[in-house]
C-alpha positions as YAML, in Angstrom:
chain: A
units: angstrom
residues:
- id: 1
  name: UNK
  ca: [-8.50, 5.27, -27.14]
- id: 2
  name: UNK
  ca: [-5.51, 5.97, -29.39]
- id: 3
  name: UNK
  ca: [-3.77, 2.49, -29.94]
- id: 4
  name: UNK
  ca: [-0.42, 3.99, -30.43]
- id: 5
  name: UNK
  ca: [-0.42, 5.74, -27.63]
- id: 6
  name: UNK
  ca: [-0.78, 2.90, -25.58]
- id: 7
  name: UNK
  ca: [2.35, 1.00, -27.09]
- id: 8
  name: UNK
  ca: [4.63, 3.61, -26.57]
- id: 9
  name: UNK
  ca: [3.82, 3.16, -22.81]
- id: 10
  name: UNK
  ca: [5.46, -0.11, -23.58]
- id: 11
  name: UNK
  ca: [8.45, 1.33, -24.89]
- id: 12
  name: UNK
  ca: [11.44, 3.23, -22.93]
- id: 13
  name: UNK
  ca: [11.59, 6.23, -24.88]
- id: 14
  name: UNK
  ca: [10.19, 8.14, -22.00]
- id: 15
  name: UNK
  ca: [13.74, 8.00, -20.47]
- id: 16
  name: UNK
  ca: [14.75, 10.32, -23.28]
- id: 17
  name: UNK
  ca: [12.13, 13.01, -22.20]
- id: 18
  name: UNK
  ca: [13.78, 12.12, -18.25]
- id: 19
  name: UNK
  ca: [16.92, 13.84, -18.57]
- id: 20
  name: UNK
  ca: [14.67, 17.28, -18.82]
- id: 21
  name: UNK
  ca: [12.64, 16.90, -16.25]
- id: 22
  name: UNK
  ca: [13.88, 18.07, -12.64]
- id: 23
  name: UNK
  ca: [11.99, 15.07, -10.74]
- id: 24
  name: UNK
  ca: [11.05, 15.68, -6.89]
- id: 25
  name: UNK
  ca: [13.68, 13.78, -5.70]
- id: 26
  name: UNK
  ca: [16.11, 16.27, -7.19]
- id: 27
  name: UNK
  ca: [14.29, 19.42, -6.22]
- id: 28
  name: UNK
  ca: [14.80, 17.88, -2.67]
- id: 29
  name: UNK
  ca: [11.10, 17.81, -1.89]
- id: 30
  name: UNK
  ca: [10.39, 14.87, 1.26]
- id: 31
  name: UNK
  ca: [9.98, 11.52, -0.22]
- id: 32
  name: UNK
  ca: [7.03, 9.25, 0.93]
- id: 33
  name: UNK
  ca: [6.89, 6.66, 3.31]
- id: 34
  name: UNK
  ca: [8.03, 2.89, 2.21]
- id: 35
  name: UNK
  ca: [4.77, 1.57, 3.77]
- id: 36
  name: UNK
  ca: [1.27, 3.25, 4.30]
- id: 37
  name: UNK
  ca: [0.51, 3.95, 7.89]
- id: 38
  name: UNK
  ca: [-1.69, 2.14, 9.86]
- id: 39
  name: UNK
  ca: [-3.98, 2.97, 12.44]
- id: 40
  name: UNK
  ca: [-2.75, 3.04, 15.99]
- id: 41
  name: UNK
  ca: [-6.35, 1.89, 17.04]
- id: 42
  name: UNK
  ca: [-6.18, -1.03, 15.01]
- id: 43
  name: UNK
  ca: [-4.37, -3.85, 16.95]
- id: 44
  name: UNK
  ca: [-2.04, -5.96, 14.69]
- id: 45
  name: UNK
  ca: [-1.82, -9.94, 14.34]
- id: 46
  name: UNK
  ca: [1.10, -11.60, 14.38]
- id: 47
  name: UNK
  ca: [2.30, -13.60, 11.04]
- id: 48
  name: UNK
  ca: [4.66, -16.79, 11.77]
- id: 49
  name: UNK
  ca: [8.23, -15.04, 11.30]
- id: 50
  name: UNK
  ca: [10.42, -16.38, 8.39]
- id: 51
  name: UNK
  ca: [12.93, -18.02, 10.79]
- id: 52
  name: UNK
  ca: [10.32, -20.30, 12.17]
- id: 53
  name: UNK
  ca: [8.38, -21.22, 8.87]
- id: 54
  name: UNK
  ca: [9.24, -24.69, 8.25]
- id: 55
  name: UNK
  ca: [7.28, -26.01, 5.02]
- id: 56
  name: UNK
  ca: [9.96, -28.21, 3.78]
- id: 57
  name: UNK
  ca: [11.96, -27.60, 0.78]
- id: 58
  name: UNK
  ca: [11.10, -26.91, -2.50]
- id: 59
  name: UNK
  ca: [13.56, -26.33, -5.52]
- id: 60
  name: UNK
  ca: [13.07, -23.64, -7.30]
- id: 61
  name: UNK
  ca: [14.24, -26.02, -10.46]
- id: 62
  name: UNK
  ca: [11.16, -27.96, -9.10]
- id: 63
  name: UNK
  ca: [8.85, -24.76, -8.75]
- id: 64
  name: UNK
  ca: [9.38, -23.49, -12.23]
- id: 65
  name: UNK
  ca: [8.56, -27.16, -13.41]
- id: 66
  name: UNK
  ca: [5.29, -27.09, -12.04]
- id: 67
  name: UNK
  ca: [3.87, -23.77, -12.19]
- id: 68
  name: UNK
  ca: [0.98, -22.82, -13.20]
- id: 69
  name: UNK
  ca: [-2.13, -21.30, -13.60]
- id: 70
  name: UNK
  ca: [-4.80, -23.11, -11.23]
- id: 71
  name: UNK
  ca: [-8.45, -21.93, -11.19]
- id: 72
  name: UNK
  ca: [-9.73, -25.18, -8.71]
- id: 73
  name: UNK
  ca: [-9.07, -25.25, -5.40]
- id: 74
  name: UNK
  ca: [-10.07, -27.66, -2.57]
- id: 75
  name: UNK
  ca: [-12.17, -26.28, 0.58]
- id: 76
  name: UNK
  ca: [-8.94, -26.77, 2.20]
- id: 77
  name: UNK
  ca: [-7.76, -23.97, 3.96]
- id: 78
  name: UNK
  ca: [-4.69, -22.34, 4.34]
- id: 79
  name: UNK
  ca: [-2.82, -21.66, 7.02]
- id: 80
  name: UNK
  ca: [-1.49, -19.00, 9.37]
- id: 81
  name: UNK
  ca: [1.86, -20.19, 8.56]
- id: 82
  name: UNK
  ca: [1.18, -20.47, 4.86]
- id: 83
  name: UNK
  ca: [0.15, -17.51, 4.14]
- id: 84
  name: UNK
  ca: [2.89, -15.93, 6.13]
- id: 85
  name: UNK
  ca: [5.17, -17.58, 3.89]
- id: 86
  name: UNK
  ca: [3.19, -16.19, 0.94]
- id: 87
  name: UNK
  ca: [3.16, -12.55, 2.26]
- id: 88
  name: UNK
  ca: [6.66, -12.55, 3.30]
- id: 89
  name: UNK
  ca: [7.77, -14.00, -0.47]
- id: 90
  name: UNK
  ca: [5.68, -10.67, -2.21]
- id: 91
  name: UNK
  ca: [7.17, -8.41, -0.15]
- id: 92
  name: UNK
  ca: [9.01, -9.05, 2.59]
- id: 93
  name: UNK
  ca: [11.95, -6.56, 3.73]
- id: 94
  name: UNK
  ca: [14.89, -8.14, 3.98]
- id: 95
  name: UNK
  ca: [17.04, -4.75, 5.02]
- id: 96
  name: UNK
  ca: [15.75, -1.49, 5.44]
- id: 97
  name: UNK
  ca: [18.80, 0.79, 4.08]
- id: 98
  name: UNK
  ca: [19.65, 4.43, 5.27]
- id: 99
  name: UNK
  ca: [17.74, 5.19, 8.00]
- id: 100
  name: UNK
  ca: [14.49, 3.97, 6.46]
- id: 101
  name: UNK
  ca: [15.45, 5.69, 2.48]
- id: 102
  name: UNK
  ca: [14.56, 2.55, 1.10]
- id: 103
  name: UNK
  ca: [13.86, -1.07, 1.88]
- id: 104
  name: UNK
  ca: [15.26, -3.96, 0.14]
- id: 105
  name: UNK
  ca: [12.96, -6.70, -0.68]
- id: 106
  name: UNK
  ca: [12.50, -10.47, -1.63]
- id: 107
  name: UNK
  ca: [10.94, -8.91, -5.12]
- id: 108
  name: UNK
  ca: [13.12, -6.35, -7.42]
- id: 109
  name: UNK
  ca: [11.74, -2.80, -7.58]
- id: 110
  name: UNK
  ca: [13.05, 0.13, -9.98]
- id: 111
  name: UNK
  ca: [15.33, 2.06, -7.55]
- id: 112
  name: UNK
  ca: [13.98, 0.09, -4.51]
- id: 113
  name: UNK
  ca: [10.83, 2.56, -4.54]
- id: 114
  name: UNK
  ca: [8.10, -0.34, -3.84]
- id: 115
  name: UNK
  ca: [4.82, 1.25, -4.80]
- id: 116
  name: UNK
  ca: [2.80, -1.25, -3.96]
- id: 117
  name: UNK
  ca: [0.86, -1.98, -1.19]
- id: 118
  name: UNK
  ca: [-0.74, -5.69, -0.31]
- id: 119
  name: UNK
  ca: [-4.02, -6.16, 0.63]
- id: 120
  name: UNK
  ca: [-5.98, -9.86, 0.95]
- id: 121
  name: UNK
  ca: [-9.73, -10.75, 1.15]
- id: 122
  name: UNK
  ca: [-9.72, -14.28, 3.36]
- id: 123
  name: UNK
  ca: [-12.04, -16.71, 3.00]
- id: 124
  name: UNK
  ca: [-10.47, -19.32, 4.33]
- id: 125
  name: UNK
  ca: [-7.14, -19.21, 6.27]
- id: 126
  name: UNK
  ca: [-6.93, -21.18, 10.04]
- id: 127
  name: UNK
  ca: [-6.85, -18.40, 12.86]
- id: 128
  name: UNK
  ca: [-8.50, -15.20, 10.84]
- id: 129
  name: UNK
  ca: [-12.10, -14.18, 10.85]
- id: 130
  name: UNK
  ca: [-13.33, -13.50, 6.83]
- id: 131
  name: UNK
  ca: [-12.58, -10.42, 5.79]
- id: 132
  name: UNK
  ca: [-10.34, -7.51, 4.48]
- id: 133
  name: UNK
  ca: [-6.54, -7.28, 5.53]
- id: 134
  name: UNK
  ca: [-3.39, -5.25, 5.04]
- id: 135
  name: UNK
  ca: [0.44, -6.84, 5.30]
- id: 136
  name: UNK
  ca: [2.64, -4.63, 6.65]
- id: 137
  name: UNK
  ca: [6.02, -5.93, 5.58]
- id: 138
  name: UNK
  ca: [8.37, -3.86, 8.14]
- id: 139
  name: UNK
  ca: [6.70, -5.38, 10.81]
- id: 140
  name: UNK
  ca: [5.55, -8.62, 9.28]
- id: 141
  name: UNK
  ca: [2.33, -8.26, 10.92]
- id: 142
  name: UNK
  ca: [-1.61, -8.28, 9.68]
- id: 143
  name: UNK
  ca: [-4.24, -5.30, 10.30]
- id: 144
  name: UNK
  ca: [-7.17, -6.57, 9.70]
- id: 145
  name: UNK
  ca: [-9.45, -3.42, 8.73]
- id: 146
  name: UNK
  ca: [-13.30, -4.95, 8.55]
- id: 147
  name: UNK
  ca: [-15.36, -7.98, 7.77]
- id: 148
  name: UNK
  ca: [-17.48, -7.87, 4.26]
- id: 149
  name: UNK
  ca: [-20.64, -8.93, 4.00]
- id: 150
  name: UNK
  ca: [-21.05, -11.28, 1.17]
- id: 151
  name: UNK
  ca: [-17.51, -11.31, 0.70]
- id: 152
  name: UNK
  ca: [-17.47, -14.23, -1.83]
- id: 153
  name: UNK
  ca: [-20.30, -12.22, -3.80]
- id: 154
  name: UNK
  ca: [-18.61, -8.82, -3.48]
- id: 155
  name: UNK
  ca: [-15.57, -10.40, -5.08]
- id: 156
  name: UNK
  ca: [-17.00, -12.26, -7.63]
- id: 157
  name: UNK
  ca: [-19.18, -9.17, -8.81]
- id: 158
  name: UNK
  ca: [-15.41, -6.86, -8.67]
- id: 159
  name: UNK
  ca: [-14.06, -9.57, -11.37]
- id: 160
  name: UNK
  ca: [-16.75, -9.63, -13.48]
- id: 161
  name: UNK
  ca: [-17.80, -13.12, -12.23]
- id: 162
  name: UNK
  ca: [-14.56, -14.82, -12.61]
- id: 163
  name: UNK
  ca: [-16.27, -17.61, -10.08]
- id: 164
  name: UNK
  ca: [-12.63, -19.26, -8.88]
- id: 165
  name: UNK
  ca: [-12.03, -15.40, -7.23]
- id: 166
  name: UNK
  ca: [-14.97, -15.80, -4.80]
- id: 167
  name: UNK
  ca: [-13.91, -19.17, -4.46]
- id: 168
  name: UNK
  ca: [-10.35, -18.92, -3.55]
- id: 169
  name: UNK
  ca: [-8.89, -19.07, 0.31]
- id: 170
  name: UNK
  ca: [-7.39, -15.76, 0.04]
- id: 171
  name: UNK
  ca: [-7.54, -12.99, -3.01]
- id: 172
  name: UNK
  ca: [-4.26, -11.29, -3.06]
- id: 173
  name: UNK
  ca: [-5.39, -7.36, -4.04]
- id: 174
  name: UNK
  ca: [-2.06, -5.25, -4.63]
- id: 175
  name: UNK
  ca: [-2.40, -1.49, -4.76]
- id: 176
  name: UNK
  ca: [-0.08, 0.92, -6.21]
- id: 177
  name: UNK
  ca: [0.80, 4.03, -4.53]
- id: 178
  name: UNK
  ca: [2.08, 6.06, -7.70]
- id: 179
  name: UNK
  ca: [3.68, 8.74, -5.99]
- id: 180
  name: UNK
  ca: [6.54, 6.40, -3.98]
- id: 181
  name: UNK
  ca: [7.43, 5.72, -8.07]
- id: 182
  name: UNK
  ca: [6.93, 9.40, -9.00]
- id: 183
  name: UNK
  ca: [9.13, 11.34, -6.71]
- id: 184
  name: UNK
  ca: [12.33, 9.71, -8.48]
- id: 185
  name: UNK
  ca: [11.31, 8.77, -11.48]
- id: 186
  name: UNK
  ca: [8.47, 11.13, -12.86]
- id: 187
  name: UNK
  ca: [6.95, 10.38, -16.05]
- id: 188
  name: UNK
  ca: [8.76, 7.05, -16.24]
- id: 189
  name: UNK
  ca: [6.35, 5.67, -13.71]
- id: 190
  name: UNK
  ca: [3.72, 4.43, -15.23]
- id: 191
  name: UNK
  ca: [5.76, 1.52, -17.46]
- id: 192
  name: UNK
  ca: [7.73, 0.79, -14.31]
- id: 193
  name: UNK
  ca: [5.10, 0.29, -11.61]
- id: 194
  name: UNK
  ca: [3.69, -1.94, -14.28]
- id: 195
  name: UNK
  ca: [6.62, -3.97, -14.54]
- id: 196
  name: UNK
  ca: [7.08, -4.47, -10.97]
- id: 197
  name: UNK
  ca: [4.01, -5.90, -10.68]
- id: 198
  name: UNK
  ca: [4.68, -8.76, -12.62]
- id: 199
  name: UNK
  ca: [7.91, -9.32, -10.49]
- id: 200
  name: UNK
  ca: [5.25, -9.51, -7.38]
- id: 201
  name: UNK
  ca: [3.29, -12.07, -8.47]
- id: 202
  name: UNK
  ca: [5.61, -14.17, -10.10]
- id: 203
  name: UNK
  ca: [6.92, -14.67, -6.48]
- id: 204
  name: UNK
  ca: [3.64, -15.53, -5.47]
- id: 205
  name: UNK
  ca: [3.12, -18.08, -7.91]
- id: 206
  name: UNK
  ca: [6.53, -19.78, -7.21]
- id: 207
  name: UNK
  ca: [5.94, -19.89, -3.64]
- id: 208
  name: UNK
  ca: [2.49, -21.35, -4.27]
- id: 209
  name: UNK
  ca: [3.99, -24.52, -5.70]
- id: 210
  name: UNK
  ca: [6.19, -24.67, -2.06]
- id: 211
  name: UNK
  ca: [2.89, -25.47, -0.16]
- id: 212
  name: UNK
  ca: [0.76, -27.46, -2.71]
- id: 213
  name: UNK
  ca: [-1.46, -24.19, -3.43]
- id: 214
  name: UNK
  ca: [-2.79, -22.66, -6.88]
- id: 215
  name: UNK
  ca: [-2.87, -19.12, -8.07]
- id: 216
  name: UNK
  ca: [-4.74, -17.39, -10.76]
- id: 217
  name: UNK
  ca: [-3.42, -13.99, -11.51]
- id: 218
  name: UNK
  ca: [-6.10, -11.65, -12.58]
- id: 219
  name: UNK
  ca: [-6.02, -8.37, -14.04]
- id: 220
  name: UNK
  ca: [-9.65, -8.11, -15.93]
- id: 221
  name: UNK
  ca: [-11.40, -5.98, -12.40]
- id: 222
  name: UNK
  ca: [-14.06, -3.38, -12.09]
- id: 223
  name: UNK
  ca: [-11.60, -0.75, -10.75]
- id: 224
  name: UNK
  ca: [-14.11, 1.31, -8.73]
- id: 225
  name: UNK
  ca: [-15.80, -2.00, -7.52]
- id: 226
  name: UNK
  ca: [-12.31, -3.40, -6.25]
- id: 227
  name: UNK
  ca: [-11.03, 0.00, -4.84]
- id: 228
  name: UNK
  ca: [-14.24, -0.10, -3.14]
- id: 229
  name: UNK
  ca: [-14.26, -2.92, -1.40]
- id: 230
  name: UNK
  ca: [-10.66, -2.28, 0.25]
- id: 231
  name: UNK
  ca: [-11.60, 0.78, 0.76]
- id: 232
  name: UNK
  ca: [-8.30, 3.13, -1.01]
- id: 233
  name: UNK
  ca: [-9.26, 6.57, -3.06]
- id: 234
  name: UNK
  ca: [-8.78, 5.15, -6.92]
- id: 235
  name: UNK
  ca: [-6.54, 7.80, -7.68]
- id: 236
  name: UNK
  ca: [-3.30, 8.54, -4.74]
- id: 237
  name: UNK
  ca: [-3.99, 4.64, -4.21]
- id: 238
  name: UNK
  ca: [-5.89, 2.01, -6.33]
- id: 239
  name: UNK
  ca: [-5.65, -1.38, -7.31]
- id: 240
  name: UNK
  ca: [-3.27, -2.40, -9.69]
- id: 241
  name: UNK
  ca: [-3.78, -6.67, -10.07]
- id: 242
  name: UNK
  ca: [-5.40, -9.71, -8.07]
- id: 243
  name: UNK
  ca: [-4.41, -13.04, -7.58]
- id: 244
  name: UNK
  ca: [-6.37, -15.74, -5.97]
- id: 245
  name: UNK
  ca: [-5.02, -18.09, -4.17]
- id: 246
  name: UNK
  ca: [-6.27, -21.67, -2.74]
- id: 247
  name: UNK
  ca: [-5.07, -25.26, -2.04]
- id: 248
  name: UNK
  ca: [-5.08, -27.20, -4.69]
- id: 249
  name: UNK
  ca: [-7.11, -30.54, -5.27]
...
């Protein structure tokens, strides 16, 4: 793999080469949905809404203090209203603008296109079976789309034995959905969906610290193993990064 190749992904030069390039948006062409539809046949769970989440108060002063990368966690589980919290601070809509053109969120996104999706393995949260879930942040609801046999072994075989995955309460498992990137911004894409990833679990690492939890971000996967297990194509959807998450000792 060409070296310098992959550093002028890094690099913004591709704007240069936007200006020439007619992108979908501008030919017109129906832009996709802010959030991947779910099954009417799947019934939804409800998530504690943010108005009623009442965890106490945590600076963010305080936060950035103490944050960091945890790889123990207790047997402790989390619960139903924790993990609302945490799904609601990676991407929670805060406004949905024009008629549904765009949502506006509690992370940044280039051009409010939000390519990601959020999926989570649980282990170990109060009120949900083990399993594999969706968010869906418009609704600030669950799906829950199957149980996994093995989960913990499944997981730990997708990171190439990272143990503390397997181990976690809940793995966070964002997907990208290139195309909600693509249709405005083309070639450009790749280095921003990439960047907006970071923003995502930043916010869940913050937020962490709120509720006496740990995360380990982790972006060393078996892509086919972790596509996989939620069950996406690997190439209109796929997984982008992991985090697990668990109370800390």
């Amino acid at each position: 793999m060409n070296k310098e190749v992959l550093k002028d992904f890094l690099k913004a030069n591709v704007f240069k080469e936007l200006d020439n390039i007619k992108t979908d948006q501008e030919k017109e062409l129906a832009q996709p949905a802010v959030q991947k539809s779910s099954s009417s046949s799947i019934p939804l769970i409800d998530l504690v809404s943010i108005q009623d989440i009442n965890l106490g108060e945590t600076s963010v002063f305080e936060a950035l203090k103490h944050r960091k990368t945890r790889r123990v966690f207790s047997n402790q589980p989390l619960s139903l209203e924790e993990l609302s919290f945490l799904l609601w601070s990676v991407q929670g809509v805060k406004k949905i603008v024009n008629k549904g053109y765009a949502t506006l969120r509690t992370v940044p996104s280039a051009g409010a296109r939000h390519s990601f999706e959020t999926y989570i393995a649980v282990s170990k949260v109060e009120g949900l079976e083990k399993g594999i879930y969706r968010y869906l942040p418009l609704e600030h609801k669950l799906s829950f789309l199957f149980s996994v046999e093995d989960l913990q072994g499944k997981l730990d075989e997708a990171v190439f034995n990272q143990r503390f995955v397997g181990k976690s309460a809940v793995t966070f498992i964002w997907t990208t959905i290139p195309y909600r990137m693509e249709w405005r911004y083309d070639i450009a894409s790749p280095k921003l969906i990439a960047l907006d990833a970071g923003h995502v679990c930043e916010n869940l690492y913050l937020s962490a610290e709120c509720i006496n939890a740990g995360v380990c971000a982790v972006a060393a996967y078996d892509q086919e193993k972790i596509d996989e297990l939620i069950n996406v194509d690997g190439n209109e959807e796929f997984a982008i990064y992991l985090a697990a998450v668990g109370k800390a000792e």
